[in-house]
Short mmCIF file of C-alpha atoms in Angstrom, two decimals:
data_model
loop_
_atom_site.label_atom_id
_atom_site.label_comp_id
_atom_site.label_asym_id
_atom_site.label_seq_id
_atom_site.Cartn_x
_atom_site.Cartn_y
_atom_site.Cartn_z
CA UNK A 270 0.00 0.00 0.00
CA UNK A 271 0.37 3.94 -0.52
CA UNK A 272 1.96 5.86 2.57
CA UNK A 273 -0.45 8.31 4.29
CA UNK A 274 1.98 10.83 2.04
CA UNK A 275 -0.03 9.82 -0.93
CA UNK A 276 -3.80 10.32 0.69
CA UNK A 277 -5.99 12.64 -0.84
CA UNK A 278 -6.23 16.42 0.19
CA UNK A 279 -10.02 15.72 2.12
CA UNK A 280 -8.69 12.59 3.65
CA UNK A 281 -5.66 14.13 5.07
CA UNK A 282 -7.62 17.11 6.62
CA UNK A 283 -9.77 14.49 7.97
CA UNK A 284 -7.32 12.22 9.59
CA UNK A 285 -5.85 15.75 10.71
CA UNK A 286 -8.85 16.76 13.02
CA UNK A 287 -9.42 13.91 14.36
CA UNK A 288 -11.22 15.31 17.22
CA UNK A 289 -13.42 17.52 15.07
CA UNK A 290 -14.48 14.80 12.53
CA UNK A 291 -16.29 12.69 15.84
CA UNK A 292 -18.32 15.85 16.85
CA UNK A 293 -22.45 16.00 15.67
CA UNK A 294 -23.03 17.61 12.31
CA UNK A 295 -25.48 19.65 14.55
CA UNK A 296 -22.64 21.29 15.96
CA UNK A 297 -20.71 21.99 12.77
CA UNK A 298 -22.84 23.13 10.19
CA UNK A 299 -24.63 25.99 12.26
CA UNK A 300 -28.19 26.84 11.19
CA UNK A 301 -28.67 29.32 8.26
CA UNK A 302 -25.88 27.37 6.23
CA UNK A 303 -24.98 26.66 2.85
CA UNK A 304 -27.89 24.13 0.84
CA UNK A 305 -26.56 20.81 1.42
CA UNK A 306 -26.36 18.15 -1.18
CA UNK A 307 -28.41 15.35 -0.87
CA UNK A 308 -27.75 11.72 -0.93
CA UNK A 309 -30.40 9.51 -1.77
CA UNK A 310 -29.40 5.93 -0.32
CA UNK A 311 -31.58 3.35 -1.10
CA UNK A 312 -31.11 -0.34 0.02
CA UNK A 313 -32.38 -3.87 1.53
CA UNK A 314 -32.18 -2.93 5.22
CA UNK A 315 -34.95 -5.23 6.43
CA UNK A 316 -33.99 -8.38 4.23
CA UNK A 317 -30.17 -8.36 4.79
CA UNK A 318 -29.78 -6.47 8.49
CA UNK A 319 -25.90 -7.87 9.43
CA UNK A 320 -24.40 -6.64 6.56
CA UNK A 321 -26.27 -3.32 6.41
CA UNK A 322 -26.56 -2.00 9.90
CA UNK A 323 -22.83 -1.77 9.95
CA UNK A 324 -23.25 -0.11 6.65
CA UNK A 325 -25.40 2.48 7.52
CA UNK A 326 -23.97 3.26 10.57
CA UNK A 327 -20.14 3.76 8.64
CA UNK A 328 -22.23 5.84 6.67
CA UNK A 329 -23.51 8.14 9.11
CA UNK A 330 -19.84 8.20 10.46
CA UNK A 331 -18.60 9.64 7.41
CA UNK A 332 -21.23 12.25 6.59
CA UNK A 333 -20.21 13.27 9.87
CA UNK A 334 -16.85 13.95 9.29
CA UNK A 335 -16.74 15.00 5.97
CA UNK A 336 -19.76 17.57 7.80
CA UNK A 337 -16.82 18.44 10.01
CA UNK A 338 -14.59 19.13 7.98
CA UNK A 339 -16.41 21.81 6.00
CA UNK A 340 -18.70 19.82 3.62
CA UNK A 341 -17.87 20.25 0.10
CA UNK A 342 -17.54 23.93 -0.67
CA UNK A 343 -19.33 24.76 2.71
CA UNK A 344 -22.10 22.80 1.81
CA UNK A 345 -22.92 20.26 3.95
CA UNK A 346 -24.11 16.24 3.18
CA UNK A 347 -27.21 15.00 4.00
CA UNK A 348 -27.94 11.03 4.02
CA UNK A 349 -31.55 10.41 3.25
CA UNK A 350 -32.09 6.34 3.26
CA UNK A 351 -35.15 4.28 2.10
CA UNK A 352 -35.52 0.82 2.18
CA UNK A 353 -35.82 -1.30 -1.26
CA UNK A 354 -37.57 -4.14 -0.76
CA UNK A 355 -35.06 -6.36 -1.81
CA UNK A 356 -36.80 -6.28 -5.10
CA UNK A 357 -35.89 -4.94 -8.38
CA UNK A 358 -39.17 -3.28 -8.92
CA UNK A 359 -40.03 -1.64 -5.60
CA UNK A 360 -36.41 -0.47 -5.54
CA UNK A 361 -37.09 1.39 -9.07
CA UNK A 362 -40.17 3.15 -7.29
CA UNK A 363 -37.87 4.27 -4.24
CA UNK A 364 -35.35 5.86 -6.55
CA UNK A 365 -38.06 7.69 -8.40
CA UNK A 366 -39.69 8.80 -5.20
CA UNK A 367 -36.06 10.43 -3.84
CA UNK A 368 -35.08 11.89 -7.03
CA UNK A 369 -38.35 13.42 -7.87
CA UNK A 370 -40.40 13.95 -4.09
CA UNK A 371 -37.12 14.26 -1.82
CA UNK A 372 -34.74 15.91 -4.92
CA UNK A 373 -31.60 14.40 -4.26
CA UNK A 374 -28.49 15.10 -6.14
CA UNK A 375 -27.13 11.52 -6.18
CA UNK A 376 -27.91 8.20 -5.77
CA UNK A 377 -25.92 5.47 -4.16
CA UNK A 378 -26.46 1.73 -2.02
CA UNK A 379 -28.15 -1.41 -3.27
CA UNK A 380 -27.25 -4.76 -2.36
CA UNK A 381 -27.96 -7.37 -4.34
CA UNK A 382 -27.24 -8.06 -7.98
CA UNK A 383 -30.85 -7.87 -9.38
CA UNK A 384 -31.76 -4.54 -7.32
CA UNK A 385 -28.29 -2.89 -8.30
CA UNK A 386 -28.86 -3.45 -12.30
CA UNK A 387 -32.80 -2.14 -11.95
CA UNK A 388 -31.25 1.09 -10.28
CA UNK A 389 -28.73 1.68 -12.62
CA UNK A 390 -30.57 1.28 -15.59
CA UNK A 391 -33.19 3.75 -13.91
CA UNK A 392 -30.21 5.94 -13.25
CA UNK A 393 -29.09 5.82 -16.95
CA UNK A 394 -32.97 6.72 -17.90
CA UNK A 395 -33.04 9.58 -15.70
CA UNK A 396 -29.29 11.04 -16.02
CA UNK A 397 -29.52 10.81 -12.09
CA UNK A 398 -25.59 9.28 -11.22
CA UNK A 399 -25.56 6.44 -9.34
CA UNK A 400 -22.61 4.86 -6.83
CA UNK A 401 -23.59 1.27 -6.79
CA UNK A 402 -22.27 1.21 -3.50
CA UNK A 403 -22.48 -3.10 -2.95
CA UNK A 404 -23.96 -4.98 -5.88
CA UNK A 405 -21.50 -7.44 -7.17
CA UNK A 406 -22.44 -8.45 -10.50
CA UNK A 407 -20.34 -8.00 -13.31
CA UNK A 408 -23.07 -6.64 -15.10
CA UNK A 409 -23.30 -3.64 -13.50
CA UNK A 410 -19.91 -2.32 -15.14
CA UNK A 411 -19.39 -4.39 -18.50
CA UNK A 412 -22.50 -5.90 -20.36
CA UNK A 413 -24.83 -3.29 -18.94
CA UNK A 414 -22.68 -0.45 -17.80
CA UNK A 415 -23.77 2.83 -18.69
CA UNK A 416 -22.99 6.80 -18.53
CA UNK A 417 -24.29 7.30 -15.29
CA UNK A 418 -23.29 4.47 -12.76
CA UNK A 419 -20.16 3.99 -11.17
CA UNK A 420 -19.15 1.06 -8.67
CA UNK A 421 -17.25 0.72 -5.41
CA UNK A 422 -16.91 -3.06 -4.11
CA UNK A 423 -14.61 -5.46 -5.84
CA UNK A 424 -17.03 -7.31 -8.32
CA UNK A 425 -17.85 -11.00 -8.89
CA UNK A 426 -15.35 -11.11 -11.77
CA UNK A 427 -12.62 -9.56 -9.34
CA UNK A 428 -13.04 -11.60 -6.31
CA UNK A 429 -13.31 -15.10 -8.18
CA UNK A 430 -10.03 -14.08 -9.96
CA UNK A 431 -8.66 -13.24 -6.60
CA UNK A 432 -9.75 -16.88 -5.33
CA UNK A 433 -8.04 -18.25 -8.63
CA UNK A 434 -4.76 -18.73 -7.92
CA UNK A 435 -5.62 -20.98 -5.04
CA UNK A 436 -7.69 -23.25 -6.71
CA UNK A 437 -5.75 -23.92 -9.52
CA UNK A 438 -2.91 -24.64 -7.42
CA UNK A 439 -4.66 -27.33 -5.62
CA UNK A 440 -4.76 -28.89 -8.88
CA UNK A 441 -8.30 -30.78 -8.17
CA UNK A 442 -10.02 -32.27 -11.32
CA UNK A 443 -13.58 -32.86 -10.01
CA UNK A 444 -15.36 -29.85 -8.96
CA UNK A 445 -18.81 -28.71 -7.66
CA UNK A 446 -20.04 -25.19 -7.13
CA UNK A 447 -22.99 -24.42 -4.99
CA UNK A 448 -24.31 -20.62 -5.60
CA UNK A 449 -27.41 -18.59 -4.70
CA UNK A 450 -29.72 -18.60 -8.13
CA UNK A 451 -29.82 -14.96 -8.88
CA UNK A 452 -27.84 -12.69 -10.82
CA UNK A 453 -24.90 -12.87 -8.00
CA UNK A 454 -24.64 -16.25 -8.11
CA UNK A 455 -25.04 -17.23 -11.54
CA UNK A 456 -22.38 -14.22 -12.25
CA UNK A 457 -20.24 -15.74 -9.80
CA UNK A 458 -20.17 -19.21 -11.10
CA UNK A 459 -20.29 -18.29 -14.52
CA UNK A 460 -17.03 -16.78 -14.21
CA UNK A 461 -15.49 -19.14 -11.68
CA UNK A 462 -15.98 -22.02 -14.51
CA UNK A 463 -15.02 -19.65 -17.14
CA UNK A 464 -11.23 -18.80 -15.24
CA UNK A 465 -11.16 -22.58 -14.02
CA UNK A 466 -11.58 -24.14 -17.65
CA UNK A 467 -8.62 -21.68 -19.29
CA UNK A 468 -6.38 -22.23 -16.21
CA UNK A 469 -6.71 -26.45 -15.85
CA UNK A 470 -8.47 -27.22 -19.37
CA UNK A 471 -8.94 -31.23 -17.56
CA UNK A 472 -11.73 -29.81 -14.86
CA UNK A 473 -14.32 -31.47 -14.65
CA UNK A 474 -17.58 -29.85 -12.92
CA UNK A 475 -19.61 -32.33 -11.64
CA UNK A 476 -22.49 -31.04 -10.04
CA UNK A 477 -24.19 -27.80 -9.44
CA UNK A 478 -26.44 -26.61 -6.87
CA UNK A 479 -28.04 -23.60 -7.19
CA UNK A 480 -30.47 -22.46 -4.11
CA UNK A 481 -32.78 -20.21 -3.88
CA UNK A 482 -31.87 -17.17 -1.93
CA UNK A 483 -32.96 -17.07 1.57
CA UNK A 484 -34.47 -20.66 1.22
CA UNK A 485 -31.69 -23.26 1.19
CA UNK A 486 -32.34 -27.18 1.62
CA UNK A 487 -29.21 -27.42 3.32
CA UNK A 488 -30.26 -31.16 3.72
CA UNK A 489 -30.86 -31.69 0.14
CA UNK A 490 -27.45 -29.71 -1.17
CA UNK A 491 -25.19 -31.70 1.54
CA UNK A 492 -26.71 -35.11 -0.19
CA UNK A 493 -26.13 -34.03 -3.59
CA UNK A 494 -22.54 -33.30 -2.79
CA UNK A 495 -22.16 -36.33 -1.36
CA UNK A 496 -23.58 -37.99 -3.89
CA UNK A 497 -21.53 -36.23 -6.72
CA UNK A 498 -18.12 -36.73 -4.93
CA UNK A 499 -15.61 -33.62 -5.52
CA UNK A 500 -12.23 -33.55 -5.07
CA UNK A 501 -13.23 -29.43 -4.50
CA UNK A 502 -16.11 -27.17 -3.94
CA UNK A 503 -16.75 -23.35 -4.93
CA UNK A 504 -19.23 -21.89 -2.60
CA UNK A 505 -20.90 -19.00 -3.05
CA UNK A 506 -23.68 -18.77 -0.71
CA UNK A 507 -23.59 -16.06 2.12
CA UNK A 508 -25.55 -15.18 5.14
CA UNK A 509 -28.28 -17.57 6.53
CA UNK A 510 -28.15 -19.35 3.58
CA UNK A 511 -23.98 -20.08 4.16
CA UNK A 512 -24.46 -20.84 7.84
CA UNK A 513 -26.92 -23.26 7.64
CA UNK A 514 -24.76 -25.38 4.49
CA UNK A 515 -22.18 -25.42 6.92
CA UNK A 516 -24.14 -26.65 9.73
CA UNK A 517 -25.30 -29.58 7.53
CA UNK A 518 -22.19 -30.15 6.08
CA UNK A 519 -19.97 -30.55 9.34
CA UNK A 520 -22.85 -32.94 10.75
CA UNK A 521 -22.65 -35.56 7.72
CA UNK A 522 -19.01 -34.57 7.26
CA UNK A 523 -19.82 -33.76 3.20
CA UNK A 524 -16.47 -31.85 3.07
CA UNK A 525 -14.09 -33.69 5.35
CA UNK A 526 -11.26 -33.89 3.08
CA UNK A 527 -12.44 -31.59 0.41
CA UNK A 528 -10.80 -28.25 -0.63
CA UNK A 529 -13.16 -25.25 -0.23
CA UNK A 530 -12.73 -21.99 -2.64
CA UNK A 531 -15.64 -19.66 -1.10
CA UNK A 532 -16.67 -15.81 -1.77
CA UNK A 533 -17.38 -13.43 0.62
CA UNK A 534 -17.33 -16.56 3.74
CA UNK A 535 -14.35 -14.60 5.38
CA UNK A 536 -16.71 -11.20 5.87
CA UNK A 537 -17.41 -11.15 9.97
CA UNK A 538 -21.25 -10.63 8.44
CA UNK A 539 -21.21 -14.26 7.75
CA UNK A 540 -18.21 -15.83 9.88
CA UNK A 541 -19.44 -14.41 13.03
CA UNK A 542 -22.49 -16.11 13.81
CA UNK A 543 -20.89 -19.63 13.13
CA UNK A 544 -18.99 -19.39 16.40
CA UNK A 545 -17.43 -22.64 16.79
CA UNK A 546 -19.11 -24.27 13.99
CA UNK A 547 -16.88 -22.31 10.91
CA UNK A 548 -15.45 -24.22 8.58
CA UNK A 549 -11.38 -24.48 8.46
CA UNK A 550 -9.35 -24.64 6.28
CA UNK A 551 -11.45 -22.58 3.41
CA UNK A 552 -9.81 -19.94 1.03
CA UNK A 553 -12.23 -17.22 1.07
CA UNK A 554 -12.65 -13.43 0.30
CA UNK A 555 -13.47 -11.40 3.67
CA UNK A 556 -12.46 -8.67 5.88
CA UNK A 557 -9.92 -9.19 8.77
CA UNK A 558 -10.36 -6.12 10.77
CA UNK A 559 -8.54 -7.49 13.37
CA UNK A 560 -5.42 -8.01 11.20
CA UNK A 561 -5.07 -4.91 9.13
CA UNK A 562 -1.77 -3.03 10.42
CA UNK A 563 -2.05 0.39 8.12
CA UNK A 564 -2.71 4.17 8.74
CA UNK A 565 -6.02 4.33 6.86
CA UNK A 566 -7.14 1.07 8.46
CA UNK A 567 -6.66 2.52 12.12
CA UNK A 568 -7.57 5.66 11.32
CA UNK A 569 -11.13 4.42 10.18
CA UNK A 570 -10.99 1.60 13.07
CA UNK A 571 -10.94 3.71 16.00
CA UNK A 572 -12.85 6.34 14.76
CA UNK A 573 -15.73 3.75 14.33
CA UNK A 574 -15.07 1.84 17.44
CA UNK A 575 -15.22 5.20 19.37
CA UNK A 576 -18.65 5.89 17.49
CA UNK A 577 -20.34 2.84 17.73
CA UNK A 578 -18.36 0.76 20.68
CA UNK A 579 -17.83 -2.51 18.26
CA UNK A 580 -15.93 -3.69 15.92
CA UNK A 581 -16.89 -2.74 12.13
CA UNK A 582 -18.17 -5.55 9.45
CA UNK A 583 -17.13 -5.08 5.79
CA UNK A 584 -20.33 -3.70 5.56
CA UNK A 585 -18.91 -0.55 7.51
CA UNK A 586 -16.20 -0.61 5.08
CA UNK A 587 -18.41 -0.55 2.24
CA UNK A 588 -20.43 2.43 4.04
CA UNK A 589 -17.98 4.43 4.84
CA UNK A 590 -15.91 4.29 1.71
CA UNK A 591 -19.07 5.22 -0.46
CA UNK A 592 -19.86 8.37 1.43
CA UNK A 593 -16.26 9.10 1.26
CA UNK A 594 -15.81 8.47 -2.50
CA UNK A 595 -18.87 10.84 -3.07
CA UNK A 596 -17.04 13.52 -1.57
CA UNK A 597 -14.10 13.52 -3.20
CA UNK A 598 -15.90 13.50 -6.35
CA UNK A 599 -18.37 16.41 -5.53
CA UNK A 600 -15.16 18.26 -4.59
CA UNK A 601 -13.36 17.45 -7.63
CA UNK A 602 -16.41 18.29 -9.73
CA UNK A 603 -17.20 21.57 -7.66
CA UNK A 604 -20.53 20.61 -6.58
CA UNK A 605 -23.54 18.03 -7.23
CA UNK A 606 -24.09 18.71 -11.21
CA UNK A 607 -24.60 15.53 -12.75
CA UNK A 608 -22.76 15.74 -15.56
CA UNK A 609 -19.66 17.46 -14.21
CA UNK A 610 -19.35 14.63 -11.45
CA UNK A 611 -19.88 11.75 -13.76
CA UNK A 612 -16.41 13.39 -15.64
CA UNK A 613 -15.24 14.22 -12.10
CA UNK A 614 -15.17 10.14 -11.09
CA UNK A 615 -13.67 8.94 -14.33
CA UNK A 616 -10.10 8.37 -12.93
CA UNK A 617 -10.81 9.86 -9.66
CA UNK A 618 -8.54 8.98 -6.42
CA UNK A 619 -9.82 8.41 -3.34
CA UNK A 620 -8.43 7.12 0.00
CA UNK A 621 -10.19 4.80 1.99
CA UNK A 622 -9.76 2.45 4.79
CA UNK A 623 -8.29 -0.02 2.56
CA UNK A 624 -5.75 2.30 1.19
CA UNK A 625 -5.85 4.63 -1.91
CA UNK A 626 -7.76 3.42 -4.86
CA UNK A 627 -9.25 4.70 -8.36
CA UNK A 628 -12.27 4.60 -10.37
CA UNK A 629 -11.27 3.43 -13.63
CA UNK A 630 -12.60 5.55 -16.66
CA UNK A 631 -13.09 2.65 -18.94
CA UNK A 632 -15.73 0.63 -16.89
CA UNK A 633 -16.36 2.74 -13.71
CA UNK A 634 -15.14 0.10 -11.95
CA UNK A 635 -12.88 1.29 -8.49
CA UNK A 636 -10.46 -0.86 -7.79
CA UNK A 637 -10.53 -0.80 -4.26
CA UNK A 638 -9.80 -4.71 -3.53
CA UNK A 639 -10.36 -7.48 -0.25
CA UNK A 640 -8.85 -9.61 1.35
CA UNK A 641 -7.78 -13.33 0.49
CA UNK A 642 -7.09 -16.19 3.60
CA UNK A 643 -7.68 -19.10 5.37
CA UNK A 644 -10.27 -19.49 7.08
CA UNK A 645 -9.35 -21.08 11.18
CA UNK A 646 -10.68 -20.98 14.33
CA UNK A 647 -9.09 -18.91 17.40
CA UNK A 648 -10.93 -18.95 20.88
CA UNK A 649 -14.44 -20.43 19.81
CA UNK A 650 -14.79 -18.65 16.93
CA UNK A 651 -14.00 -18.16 12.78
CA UNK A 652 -11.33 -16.41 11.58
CA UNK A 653 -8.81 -15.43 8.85
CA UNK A 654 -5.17 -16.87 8.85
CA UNK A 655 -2.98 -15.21 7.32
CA UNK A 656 -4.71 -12.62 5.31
CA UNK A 657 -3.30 -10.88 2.30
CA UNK A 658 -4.56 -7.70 0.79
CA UNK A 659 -5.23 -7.95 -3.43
CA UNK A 660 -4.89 -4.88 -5.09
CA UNK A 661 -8.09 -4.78 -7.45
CA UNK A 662 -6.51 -3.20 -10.20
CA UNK A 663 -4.37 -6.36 -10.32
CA UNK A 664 -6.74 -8.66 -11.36
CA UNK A 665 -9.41 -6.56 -13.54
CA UNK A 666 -9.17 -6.91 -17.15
CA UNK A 667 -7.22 -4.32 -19.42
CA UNK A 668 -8.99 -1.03 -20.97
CA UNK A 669 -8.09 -2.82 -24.51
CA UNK A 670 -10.20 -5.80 -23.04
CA UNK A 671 -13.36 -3.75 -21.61
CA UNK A 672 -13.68 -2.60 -24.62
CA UNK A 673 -15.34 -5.71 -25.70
CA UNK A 674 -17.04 -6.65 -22.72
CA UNK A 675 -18.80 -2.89 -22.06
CA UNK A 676 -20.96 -2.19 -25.34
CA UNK A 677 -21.92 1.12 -24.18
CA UNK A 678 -19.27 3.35 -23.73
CA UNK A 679 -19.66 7.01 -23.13
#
């Protein structure tokens, strides 16, 4: 990583007034003052709360301090969030009703896949931009990228490339994947087959068990894997749907002696709540909060902890680094006009908790990246072993190369 040397002019006034940025916006932006700009937040609070409590409360953390710190321009931020249903449809209505009922200058959240592309495509209808703050799909920046949205998390594509190295050097010939069956998912294991194939042209994938989200027959998925016998599994499934899989697998023993490759399983969202029942020995994506040794990393982490009195989830990371990567676009672009900040985030730098980071101006992809390990167990609980930071610019495909997979450039 970047020394603190390198961190953007906002971020270093921030880390500068440290006492300042914890104070109430109430206090700092005295009444009478500048407009703020509005951020319209919309997202699936009630259908995925562990990942998005953390989230909004990061978020509130950084409105806060960039409030602080003088807004943008002496304008302060206001976060106005709405719940989306968790459906494509009624998230569509909820971005209507903030850009047109509670006029807000951006847009920015969504969690899953199916929700993110609805938004965005509403965002590229209405010339409203749009930070798809969490929404993995690949979709979202190559097939059906557009003008108007920009995202922040390491994508499907990115992540499974991450994971690649690891399976392929376990050299296993019979694999199954198990994946939630929606956009995510099917994105995820598209690729993962896709990366496998070229890599070890011999693979073999011999089953496939996709799950409904939110309604896993963890009984039914641990018999077909038993019944299919892998030398190697790619997971995919996350949240209830991951814990309960892992229940049923440790009680049969479906995996004893099978290598694991597994997105997002090393996230404390997920790991967490398994306690003494997390798997070992997985390779997964996650966040290791407890292992991250850098300025920007403690900077954000005892900020938060002071905040909120716990530790943050990758959700807070995702939070926090959205508000934050708003600002320093709206500063760059000299306010909230849409076009001006769209061609204010097309290479723009921004420092986060994870280090510095850009969003790339062929496929408004940021390549802010996570964190790859093993996954363990240290006093009753799941952890990460040895975790190692991948740079997400390392593993995203060339500009030459997005030319092919984004149809629509602008």
């Amino acid at each position: 990583m970047r020394s603190a040397a390198h961190r953007s002019p906002l971020l270093a006034r921030l880390a500068a007034g440290a006492a300042l940025l914890l104070a109430s916006v109430a206090a700092t932006v005295p009444a009478g003052a500048a407009e703020p700009i509005r951020i319209g937040e919309l997202n699936s609070y009630k259908a995925q709360p562990a990942f998005l409590e953390p989230y909004r409360k990061a978020m509130e953390l950084a409105v806060e301090q960039v409030n602080a710190a003088g807004g943008i321009n002496g304008r302060p931020l206001e976060l106005i969030t709405r719940d989306d249903g968790g459906n494509p449809g009624d998230a569509v209505r909820v971005a209507e009703d903030l850009v047109t009922r509670e006029k807000v200058d951006v847009l920015t959240g969504t969690f899953l896949s199916n929700v993110g592309l609805a938004v965005a495509g509403f965002a590229d209808k209405r010339k409203v931009f749009f930070l798809a703050s969490e929404p993995l799909t690949d979709k979202i920046t190559w097939a059906d990228g557009n003008r108007y949205t920009f995202r922040l998390r390491a994508s499907t594509y990115m992540q499974v490339a991450m994971l690649m190295p690891h399976a392929v050097k376990a050299n296993k010939k019979r694999w199954a994947l198990v994946y939630p069956n929606y956009e995510y998912g099917q994105s995820a294991a598209a690729t993962f087959k896709t990366l496998l194939k070229a890599a070890q042209p011999d693979v073999e994938f011999v089953a496939e068990q996709a799950t409904p989200l939110g309604k896993l027959d963890a009984g039914a998925v641990a018999q077909a894997l038993a019944d299919a016998k892998p030398d190697a599994v790619f997971n995919v499934l996350f949240a209830a749907d991951l814990a309960k899989f892992v229940r049923e697998a440790n009680s049969r023993g479906t995996l004893d002696g099978t290598f694991v490759v597994s997105l997002l399983s090393g996230e404390p969202e997920y790991l967490d709540p398994m306690k003494d029942e997390a798997p070992q020995g997985w390779v997964v994506t996650g966040y290791p909060w407890y292992a991250i040794d850098t300025p920007e990393h403690k900077a954000f982490l005892d900020a938060y902890q002071k905040k909120y009195g716990e530790p943050p989830r990758l959700g807070s990371i995702v939070g926090y680094t959205s508000i934050i990567s708003l600002a320093e676009g709206l500063k760059k672009a000299g306010g909230p006009d849409t076009e001006k900040l769209v061609e204010a985030f097309k290479g723009l730098a921004v420092s986060g908790p994870f280090g510095p980071f850009t969003y790339r101006a062929s496929d408004h992809q940021a390549t802010m990246g996570a964190f790859v390990g093993t996954l363990g167990q240290k006093d009753g609980k799941g952890v990460m072993l040895d975790p190692v930071y991948v740079d997400g610019a390392s593993v995203l495909p060339s500009d030459a190369e997005v030319e092919k997979l984004r149809p629509n450039r602008d």
